[in-house]
XYZ file of C-alpha atoms in Angstrom:
601
model
C 70.813 -7.807 -36.204
C 74.076 -8.866 -34.525
C 75.237 -12.279 -33.372
C 74.555 -11.758 -29.667
C 70.981 -10.590 -30.323
C 70.146 -13.503 -32.597
C 71.692 -16.017 -30.188
C 69.544 -14.676 -27.354
C 66.375 -14.396 -29.467
C 63.487 -16.705 -28.562
C 61.095 -16.960 -31.554
C 58.668 -18.879 -29.348
C 58.026 -15.660 -27.430
C 56.679 -14.035 -30.601
C 54.570 -17.102 -31.324
C 53.162 -16.839 -27.784
C 52.363 -13.172 -28.416
C 50.619 -14.217 -31.640
C 48.472 -16.619 -29.608
C 47.490 -13.751 -27.343
C 46.445 -11.559 -30.251
C 44.471 -14.433 -31.745
C 42.647 -14.992 -28.478
C 41.833 -11.277 -28.368
C 40.589 -11.480 -31.960
C 38.382 -14.438 -31.071
C 36.994 -12.661 -28.016
C 36.230 -9.562 -30.103
C 34.488 -11.729 -32.689
C 32.421 -13.400 -29.980
C 31.503 -10.010 -28.522
C 30.507 -8.707 -31.960
C 28.343 -11.749 -32.531
C 26.631 -11.465 -29.129
C 25.860 -7.803 -29.678
C 24.822 -7.898 -33.346
C 23.117 -11.290 -33.461
C 21.590 -11.532 -30.005
C 21.392 -8.319 -27.981
C 20.373 -6.014 -30.833
C 17.934 -8.581 -32.215
C 16.314 -9.048 -28.808
C 16.013 -5.289 -28.292
C 14.448 -4.784 -31.714
C 11.847 -7.418 -30.974
C 11.040 -6.196 -27.446
C 11.549 -2.421 -27.354
C 10.221 0.593 -29.213
C 10.757 4.330 -29.068
C 13.525 6.852 -29.618
C 15.584 5.709 -26.647
C 15.507 2.109 -27.831
C 16.443 3.157 -31.367
C 19.334 5.256 -30.066
C 20.587 2.400 -27.888
C 20.369 -0.044 -30.799
C 22.313 2.372 -33.015
C 25.037 2.698 -30.388
C 25.246 -1.070 -29.901
C 25.452 -1.543 -33.663
C 28.429 0.813 -33.789
C 29.987 -1.022 -30.841
C 29.641 -4.302 -32.730
C 31.443 -2.719 -35.687
C 34.219 -1.579 -33.360
C 34.624 -5.129 -32.080
C 34.787 -6.237 -35.705
C 37.677 -3.809 -36.218
C 39.455 -5.207 -33.145
C 38.885 -8.739 -34.417
C 40.354 -7.915 -37.819
C 43.390 -5.955 -36.605
C 44.264 -8.390 -33.826
C 43.914 -11.279 -36.248
C 46.353 -9.527 -38.569
C 48.748 -8.838 -35.699
C 48.662 -12.481 -34.631
C 49.362 -13.728 -38.139
C 52.104 -11.144 -38.668
C 53.811 -12.228 -35.438
C 53.476 -15.874 -36.449
C 55.082 -15.121 -39.802
C 57.876 -13.138 -38.114
C 58.467 -15.973 -35.637
C 58.551 -18.465 -38.521
C 61.212 -16.492 -40.381
C 63.277 -15.836 -37.243
C 63.049 -19.491 -36.283
C 64.496 -20.422 -39.677
C 67.374 -17.972 -39.170
C 67.885 -19.229 -35.619
C 68.062 -22.858 -36.802
C 70.696 -21.924 -39.366
C 72.710 -20.091 -36.700
C 72.406 -22.813 -34.072
C 73.530 -25.494 -36.537
C 76.551 -23.421 -37.559
C 77.531 -22.737 -33.943
C 77.195 -26.436 -33.080
C 79.438 -27.426 -35.992
C 81.989 -24.779 -34.988
C 82.096 -26.095 -31.433
C 82.478 -29.671 -32.617
C 85.410 -28.673 -34.813
C 87.142 -26.717 -32.052
C 86.631 -23.361 -33.784
C 86.135 -19.968 -32.169
C 83.164 -17.836 -33.101
C 83.870 -14.145 -32.589
C 81.346 -11.466 -31.644
C 81.178 -10.162 -35.206
C 80.316 -13.618 -36.586
C 83.717 -14.419 -37.992
C 85.164 -17.844 -37.167
C 88.720 -18.447 -36.014
C 90.506 -21.707 -36.571
C 93.755 -22.979 -34.992
C 96.896 -24.193 -36.785
C 96.424 -27.680 -38.177
C 97.044 -30.085 -40.955
C 100.105 -31.829 -42.278
C 103.503 -30.192 -41.906
C 104.895 -28.490 -44.920
C 108.348 -28.829 -46.461
C 109.559 -26.305 -43.925
C 108.419 -28.634 -41.147
C 105.745 -26.268 -39.913
C 102.073 -26.949 -39.301
C 99.852 -24.698 -41.471
C 98.862 -21.509 -39.684
C 95.456 -20.858 -38.245
C 93.341 -17.851 -39.209
C 89.919 -16.248 -39.293
C 87.151 -16.783 -41.825
C 84.665 -13.971 -42.484
C 81.200 -14.973 -43.601
C 80.068 -14.146 -47.129
C 76.447 -14.123 -48.318
C 76.862 -12.977 -51.895
C 76.792 -16.091 -54.077
C 79.804 -15.130 -56.165
C 81.909 -13.968 -53.241
C 80.934 -17.024 -51.216
C 81.990 -19.348 -54.029
C 85.351 -17.606 -54.280
C 85.780 -17.811 -50.495
C 84.998 -21.523 -50.443
C 87.442 -22.147 -53.285
C 90.176 -20.304 -51.403
C 89.438 -22.270 -48.237
C 89.595 -25.529 -50.175
C 93.094 -24.591 -51.347
C 94.226 -23.772 -47.823
C 96.469 -26.598 -46.463
C 94.759 -26.219 -43.073
C 91.588 -28.385 -43.235
C 90.047 -26.293 -40.481
C 89.896 -23.374 -42.920
C 87.205 -25.079 -45.002
C 85.059 -25.842 -41.963
C 85.528 -22.326 -40.592
C 84.525 -20.726 -43.889
C 81.412 -22.884 -44.110
C 80.423 -22.014 -40.528
C 81.137 -18.314 -41.076
C 79.036 -18.270 -44.258
C 76.095 -19.921 -42.508
C 76.358 -17.503 -39.578
C 76.395 -14.582 -42.000
C 73.400 -16.031 -43.831
C 71.468 -16.428 -40.575
C 72.245 -12.830 -39.557
C 71.184 -11.565 -42.979
C 67.914 -13.540 -42.828
C 67.161 -12.248 -39.350
C 68.000 -8.665 -40.306
C 65.793 -8.832 -43.398
C 62.902 -10.292 -41.391
C 63.264 -7.647 -38.702
C 63.479 -4.853 -41.280
C 60.463 -6.182 -43.161
C 58.148 -6.879 -40.242
C 58.881 -3.942 -37.940
C 56.983 -1.380 -40.070
C 54.176 -3.860 -40.788
C 53.581 -4.404 -37.079
C 53.825 -0.685 -36.299
C 51.202 -0.025 -38.977
C 48.706 -2.166 -37.055
C 48.552 0.400 -34.261
C 45.096 1.974 -34.080
C 44.356 5.699 -33.911
C 44.257 7.271 -30.471
C 40.477 7.734 -30.418
C 37.272 5.776 -29.864
C 35.929 6.081 -33.410
C 36.542 3.505 -36.117
C 36.316 5.662 -39.224
C 36.178 4.857 -42.921
C 39.842 5.801 -43.145
C 40.608 3.299 -40.348
C 38.948 0.546 -42.373
C 40.752 1.669 -45.515
C 44.002 1.406 -43.554
C 42.980 -2.077 -42.447
C 42.635 -3.126 -46.082
C 46.099 -1.693 -46.716
C 47.435 -3.499 -43.630
C 45.993 -6.773 -44.912
C 47.682 -6.341 -48.288
C 50.970 -5.508 -46.553
C 50.867 -8.473 -44.174
C 49.788 -10.788 -47.005
C 52.742 -9.718 -49.174
C 55.266 -9.827 -46.332
C 53.965 -13.156 -45.069
C 54.099 -14.989 -48.386
C 56.965 -17.209 -47.214
C 55.029 -18.172 -44.090
C 51.769 -18.828 -45.928
C 53.622 -20.839 -48.568
C 54.857 -23.084 -45.760
C 51.280 -23.939 -44.763
C 49.043 -26.476 -46.525
C 47.726 -24.793 -49.673
C 44.167 -24.811 -50.997
C 43.743 -27.475 -53.681
C 44.562 -26.046 -57.088
C 41.344 -25.927 -59.105
C 39.818 -28.047 -56.354
C 36.125 -28.647 -56.063
C 34.026 -27.902 -52.966
C 34.723 -31.291 -51.377
C 38.491 -30.907 -51.766
C 38.261 -27.373 -50.385
C 36.352 -28.615 -47.353
C 38.864 -31.387 -46.694
C 41.758 -28.916 -46.927
C 40.108 -26.559 -44.453
C 39.270 -29.298 -41.943
C 42.867 -30.574 -42.045
C 44.277 -27.176 -41.013
C 45.036 -26.463 -37.372
C 43.082 -23.601 -35.736
C 46.189 -21.402 -35.978
C 46.574 -22.198 -39.659
C 42.905 -21.435 -40.276
C 43.317 -18.135 -38.446
C 46.370 -17.268 -40.557
C 44.566 -17.933 -43.814
C 41.498 -15.957 -42.708
C 43.523 -12.966 -41.523
C 46.049 -12.812 -44.363
C 43.996 -14.091 -47.300
C 40.357 -13.388 -46.395
C 39.423 -12.972 -50.061
C 40.672 -16.512 -50.744
C 38.887 -18.091 -47.767
C 35.682 -16.162 -48.327
C 35.232 -17.370 -51.889
C 36.052 -21.069 -51.477
C 32.953 -23.137 -52.134
C 32.524 -25.996 -49.689
C 33.760 -24.110 -46.609
C 31.283 -23.459 -43.764
C 29.040 -20.443 -44.210
C 30.230 -18.968 -40.907
C 33.858 -19.137 -42.060
C 33.138 -17.546 -45.431
C 31.006 -14.873 -43.801
C 33.746 -13.921 -41.338
C 36.359 -13.645 -44.080
C 34.145 -11.756 -46.529
C 33.027 -9.256 -43.896
C 36.679 -8.377 -43.383
C 37.099 -7.795 -47.117
C 33.830 -5.827 -47.297
C 34.706 -3.568 -44.367
C 38.097 -2.678 -45.828
C 36.719 -2.167 -49.333
C 33.850 -0.054 -48.057
C 36.187 2.181 -46.054
C 38.465 2.617 -49.048
C 35.545 3.368 -51.367
C 34.185 6.005 -48.973
C 37.582 7.712 -48.757
C 37.871 7.677 -52.562
C 34.362 9.109 -52.946
C 35.046 11.873 -50.442
C 38.204 12.733 -52.368
C 36.222 12.801 -55.616
C 33.725 15.241 -54.105
C 36.517 17.553 -52.980
C 37.979 17.593 -56.465
C 34.605 17.925 -58.202
C 32.512 20.583 -56.451
C 28.814 20.492 -57.243
C 27.770 23.095 -59.861
C 24.400 24.897 -59.606
C 21.474 22.638 -60.413
C 19.799 25.330 -62.465
C 20.984 28.139 -64.673
C 19.372 31.103 -66.419
C 17.667 30.255 -69.666
C 19.323 31.815 -72.691
C 17.108 33.795 -75.017
C 17.496 31.941 -78.331
C 17.129 35.177 -80.354
C 19.308 37.523 -78.336
C 21.695 35.071 -76.679
C 21.185 36.962 -73.428
C 20.279 35.162 -70.150
C 16.602 35.541 -69.260
C 16.568 36.751 -65.667
C 14.214 34.795 -63.435
C 13.741 31.968 -65.935
C 15.615 28.878 -64.770
C 16.382 25.659 -66.609
C 18.309 22.533 -65.664
C 22.062 23.070 -65.799
C 23.719 20.592 -68.236
C 26.924 20.866 -66.203
C 25.068 19.672 -63.099
C 23.487 16.769 -64.990
C 26.953 15.668 -66.140
C 28.291 16.079 -62.609
C 25.433 14.061 -61.114
C 25.945 11.238 -63.620
C 29.660 11.144 -62.811
C 28.939 11.327 -59.069
C 26.664 8.311 -59.196
C 29.292 6.399 -61.133
C 31.950 7.397 -58.591
C 30.000 5.862 -55.720
C 28.312 2.936 -57.494
C 30.248 0.205 -55.683
C 29.910 2.116 -52.402
C 26.123 2.102 -52.830
C 26.197 -1.673 -53.120
C 28.442 -2.133 -50.099
C 26.218 0.118 -48.009
C 23.193 -1.918 -49.127
C 24.902 -5.094 -47.907
C 25.716 -3.425 -44.597
C 22.101 -2.300 -44.228
C 21.051 -5.907 -44.710
C 23.450 -6.925 -41.931
C 22.038 -4.224 -39.673
C 18.446 -5.309 -40.391
C 18.943 -8.796 -38.915
C 16.303 -9.397 -36.249
C 14.031 -6.628 -37.466
C 10.590 -7.983 -38.414
C 11.928 -11.517 -37.898
C 14.529 -11.119 -40.654
C 17.203 -13.771 -40.014
C 20.930 -13.249 -39.731
C 22.696 -12.570 -43.017
C 25.788 -14.433 -44.237
C 28.147 -12.990 -46.830
C 29.225 -16.045 -48.831
C 31.092 -14.214 -51.574
C 32.316 -10.698 -52.245
C 34.519 -8.841 -54.716
C 34.679 -5.331 -56.172
C 36.354 -6.440 -59.407
C 34.508 -5.444 -62.573
C 30.845 -4.827 -61.834
C 31.340 -6.542 -58.485
C 30.257 -9.844 -56.978
C 28.199 -10.537 -53.873
C 26.479 -13.630 -52.473
C 24.209 -12.927 -49.486
C 22.259 -15.582 -47.582
C 19.261 -14.962 -45.354
C 19.666 -17.588 -42.652
C 22.467 -20.106 -42.450
C 22.267 -22.426 -45.475
C 24.468 -25.011 -43.727
C 21.687 -25.807 -41.264
C 18.609 -25.006 -43.368
C 16.063 -27.629 -44.383
C 15.220 -25.628 -47.511
C 17.727 -23.639 -49.565
C 16.792 -21.251 -52.378
C 19.354 -19.597 -54.661
C 18.108 -16.595 -56.632
C 20.105 -15.517 -59.711
C 19.417 -11.965 -60.959
C 19.631 -11.037 -64.614
C 20.626 -8.220 -66.947
C 21.964 -5.033 -65.319
C 22.662 -6.819 -62.036
C 25.820 -5.611 -60.314
C 27.216 -4.623 -56.952
C 26.108 -1.012 -57.404
C 22.405 -1.891 -57.621
C 22.289 -5.079 -55.567
C 19.898 -3.697 -52.953
C 16.839 -4.616 -55.017
C 18.046 -8.182 -55.470
C 18.795 -8.466 -51.749
C 15.260 -7.301 -51.038
C 13.757 -9.921 -53.344
C 15.528 -12.728 -51.498
C 14.433 -11.281 -48.143
C 10.781 -11.162 -49.238
C 11.114 -14.691 -50.564
C 12.466 -15.797 -47.171
C 9.624 -14.106 -45.289
C 6.986 -15.823 -47.386
C 8.691 -19.234 -47.589
C 9.384 -19.246 -43.851
C 5.711 -18.636 -43.160
C 4.808 -21.695 -45.265
C 7.601 -24.049 -44.181
C 5.687 -25.693 -41.287
C 8.448 -25.100 -38.793
C 11.299 -26.202 -41.054
C 14.180 -23.792 -41.575
C 14.732 -21.786 -44.755
C 17.708 -19.975 -46.253
C 17.335 -17.797 -49.342
C 20.418 -16.592 -51.184
C 21.049 -13.788 -53.645
C 23.736 -15.151 -55.969
C 25.471 -12.393 -57.889
C 28.483 -14.549 -58.629
C 28.786 -13.777 -62.327
C 29.211 -10.883 -64.722
C 25.665 -10.116 -65.824
C 24.961 -8.326 -69.119
C 24.982 -4.568 -68.650
C 22.196 -3.728 -71.102
C 19.219 -5.461 -72.692
C 19.718 -4.138 -76.218
C 23.502 -4.459 -76.552
C 24.530 -7.323 -74.247
C 21.667 -9.619 -73.248
C 21.617 -11.422 -76.591
C 25.127 -12.778 -75.999
C 25.260 -16.237 -74.445
C 28.851 -16.038 -73.162
C 27.695 -14.293 -69.965
C 25.681 -17.420 -69.116
C 28.355 -19.929 -70.065
C 31.111 -17.943 -68.354
C 29.120 -17.875 -65.112
C 27.704 -21.413 -65.203
C 30.780 -23.226 -63.771
C 30.887 -20.897 -60.744
C 27.161 -21.431 -60.179
C 27.488 -25.202 -60.291
C 30.428 -25.094 -57.868
C 28.397 -22.947 -55.504
C 25.479 -25.382 -55.513
C 27.834 -28.309 -54.936
C 29.423 -26.307 -52.131
C 26.040 -25.874 -50.434
C 25.696 -29.631 -50.375
C 29.248 -30.145 -49.099
C 29.022 -27.658 -46.234
C 25.548 -28.653 -45.070
C 25.495 -29.988 -41.522
C 21.822 -30.658 -40.989
C 20.359 -34.015 -40.043
C 18.972 -34.583 -43.515
C 19.756 -33.572 -47.092
C 18.350 -30.097 -47.763
C 15.726 -29.383 -50.382
C 17.309 -26.955 -52.868
C 15.532 -24.619 -55.297
C 17.220 -22.400 -57.869
C 15.372 -19.347 -59.153
C 16.396 -17.417 -62.236
C 15.065 -14.021 -63.209
C 15.451 -12.845 -66.788
C 19.027 -13.569 -67.943
C 19.603 -15.340 -64.617
C 17.383 -18.118 -65.973
C 19.648 -18.333 -69.024
C 22.629 -18.882 -66.759
C 20.799 -21.645 -64.869
C 19.981 -23.341 -68.155
C 23.608 -23.106 -69.248
C 24.644 -24.633 -65.908
C 22.325 -27.595 -66.511
C 23.418 -27.961 -70.132
C 27.148 -28.019 -69.361
C 27.180 -29.928 -66.048
C 24.909 -31.434 -63.405
C 22.624 -28.875 -61.785
C 22.586 -29.755 -58.072
C 18.971 -28.767 -57.389
C 15.590 -30.308 -56.653
C 13.389 -27.569 -58.136
C 13.934 -24.883 -60.744
C 11.865 -21.701 -61.021
C 12.077 -19.300 -63.967
C 10.595 -15.810 -63.944
C 10.461 -13.628 -67.030
C 12.794 -15.947 -68.913
C 14.041 -15.077 -72.423
C 15.281 -18.660 -72.934
C 17.387 -21.150 -71.009
C 19.727 -22.856 -73.549
C 17.786 -26.143 -73.426
C 14.589 -26.958 -75.254
C 12.729 -29.019 -72.647
C 12.254 -29.089 -68.883
C 13.481 -32.695 -68.773
C 16.995 -31.378 -69.497
C 17.148 -29.354 -66.259
C 18.469 -32.206 -64.035
C 15.510 -32.142 -61.626
C 12.642 -34.630 -61.197
C 9.818 -34.454 -63.706
C 7.287 -31.823 -62.789
C 9.780 -29.774 -60.765
C 10.528 -27.090 -63.362
C 8.302 -24.069 -62.817
C 7.770 -20.887 -64.805
C 6.192 -17.489 -64.332
C 5.399 -15.007 -67.089
C 3.480 -11.932 -66.000
C 1.232 -9.869 -68.241
C 3.170 -6.972 -69.699
C 6.543 -8.740 -69.422
C 8.082 -8.277 -72.878
C 11.352 -10.096 -72.108
C 10.187 -13.657 -72.934
C 8.962 -12.637 -76.374
C 12.049 -10.464 -76.829
C 14.175 -13.531 -76.165
C 12.210 -15.468 -78.758
C 12.652 -12.660 -81.300
C 16.380 -12.316 -80.723
C 17.042 -16.059 -80.931
C 15.107 -17.102 -84.005
C 11.399 -16.338 -83.828
C 8.579 -18.832 -83.311
C 10.851 -21.864 -83.605
C 12.840 -20.844 -80.518
C 11.420 -22.490 -77.389
C 11.249 -20.601 -74.091
C 9.965 -21.798 -70.691
C 6.625 -20.059 -71.248
C 5.861 -22.363 -74.170
C 3.687 -25.375 -73.389
C 6.022 -27.600 -75.426
C 8.881 -26.745 -73.046
C 7.173 -28.795 -70.338
C 7.403 -26.463 -67.340
C 4.657 -26.060 -64.762
C 3.163 -22.654 -65.552
C 2.475 -20.858 -62.257
C -0.210 -18.244 -61.856
C 1.035 -14.671 -61.674
C -0.890 -11.657 -60.459
C 1.861 -9.082 -60.989
C 2.585 -6.978 -64.053
C 5.714 -6.406 -66.073
C 9.207 -7.785 -65.806
C 10.147 -6.782 -62.251
C 7.089 -7.498 -60.091
C 7.463 -11.228 -59.448
C 8.634 -10.561 -55.872
C 6.039 -7.951 -54.908
C 4.920 -8.310 -51.305
C 1.623 -10.151 -50.902
C 1.486 -11.268 -54.534
C 0.519 -14.725 -55.750
C 3.638 -14.597 -57.947
C 5.821 -14.455 -54.839
C 3.696 -16.936 -52.891
C 3.964 -19.564 -55.620
C 7.749 -19.315 -55.599
C 7.799 -19.508 -51.794
C 5.622 -22.627 -51.796
C 8.085 -24.342 -54.124
C 10.983 -23.259 -51.896
C 9.206 -24.608 -48.797
C 8.544 -27.972 -50.441
C 4.793 -27.445 -50.685
C 4.404 -27.887 -54.423
C 0.868 -29.196 -54.038
C -0.300 -25.753 -52.902
C 1.127 -23.954 -55.952
C -1.563 -22.363 -58.103
C -1.094 -23.167 -61.780
C -2.360 -21.565 -64.958
C -5.068 -23.632 -66.636
C -3.734 -25.831 -69.449
C -3.894 -24.256 -72.889
C -6.877 -24.940 -75.116
C -5.808 -27.819 -77.353
C -7.622 -26.169 -80.251
C -5.302 -23.183 -79.986
C -1.806 -23.353 -81.420
C 0.872 -23.478 -78.720
C 3.386 -20.728 -78.839
């Protein structure tokens, strides 16, 4: 970057270009929403047949392409804004130095050096000190030496010239560094020359986001920052105070931050988290494909070996241990990808069989993964239900937990008398991996409880409906333990609590659950061994669980069997939960009270 180029540079032009990219991103987002949330939904409800299915599939892919345009153009706009910000800073430094040079009667040369005329008091020889030229220095040590030499010069103009030359050199260095840094980042945002947005394209988008985020740190640091350790209300106030351009910059450059801030609108979190999901899913698919290339599938079967002769028995096949090992490793290699594809399938199912639009309120691939998926917009819902899964829950097997919340929505919506419902799968904690080794440890519950409480408070903060929503929390298995820990350690922001297959909830009575009396509900199905297992692990008959009459919960009738059937379609177990969610507690069917002559558990 030379002096003439920087003098002529107009950072505002890059900011204007950023505005154009942002408008394109917004238009692409609007197009994606119209296609995915309206057109496809309408076609699914009105049309049938192979042609309709093919058209819906093509429109779904088109919506994903618009999502790619939205993401890349948003990145381009933020990158240009950051570049303009850094060039504007360099330009201000240059302009100030040039103005000072003019005011002092100095001459700025094309190479950035500054000439100064003879001046100062006459010396003993009767001569005025000579003029000269100062060359700018940016190295701290060299600059200090240069300033010291100028201060010793009898010509006072020398000091001013050196200062101006140093600032000019600094401005040119800043501009050169910005140009060098941002040029490859912007070139990387160029899409492939085809009409297909592939997994590799999305993986590149994730890489682009990381690159723009790192390069744009100075720009983002100049913007208002999210409140450190702020609660949902502080987060919401921060977001509302940002300008639209600032909001766009945060969403494009730090989507993982925006997507996981409790208190922000569901639509904002969903937009940010879908960007993170799309990039992570593309990267995971590329990694899985690479794994398959490096680990070719062995034969599923092999000849049985004669145990007496050690010779293969021709025609007698047995399972190949090498294939079993390969298959186990293959499933592990694509575990997170399975979860991300399950989330995408839930997105794609919106509008089918009246299933509402999904909102991704949290997402991460760290550890076992995190995901928070809402059926229907909780910010406008009259009834909110938050379902917390238990042991073994993780991103890799989240499809079952997504399905439970969908079935809960279907049933609750049918009983809500025209009021709106949103049901949420909350996998926002690290669940125990195994029943025998991990589920007895309480730290999983206490570690996850603060995040759960913040999420519930965030639902209240972001709600925009005309009245306060009715909120139910539902815990399955160890998920109930987390809910109990949340109530024990802080205020549980809920109106009703439902436990299903609970091994214990860290409190000994329903009155400690922070909800009105009579609004703690419990289900224990025949054949579910987990409640008694929880009692055994934590101290025997003296340990109180929600199934015990002395705990004080309303014991709901169940007609399912075992630990995992509480959300079976058409079951009374599911219906009872849905009635609580829909605010129709009077219709819940309860177990008859225990015989007073029989000893309570």
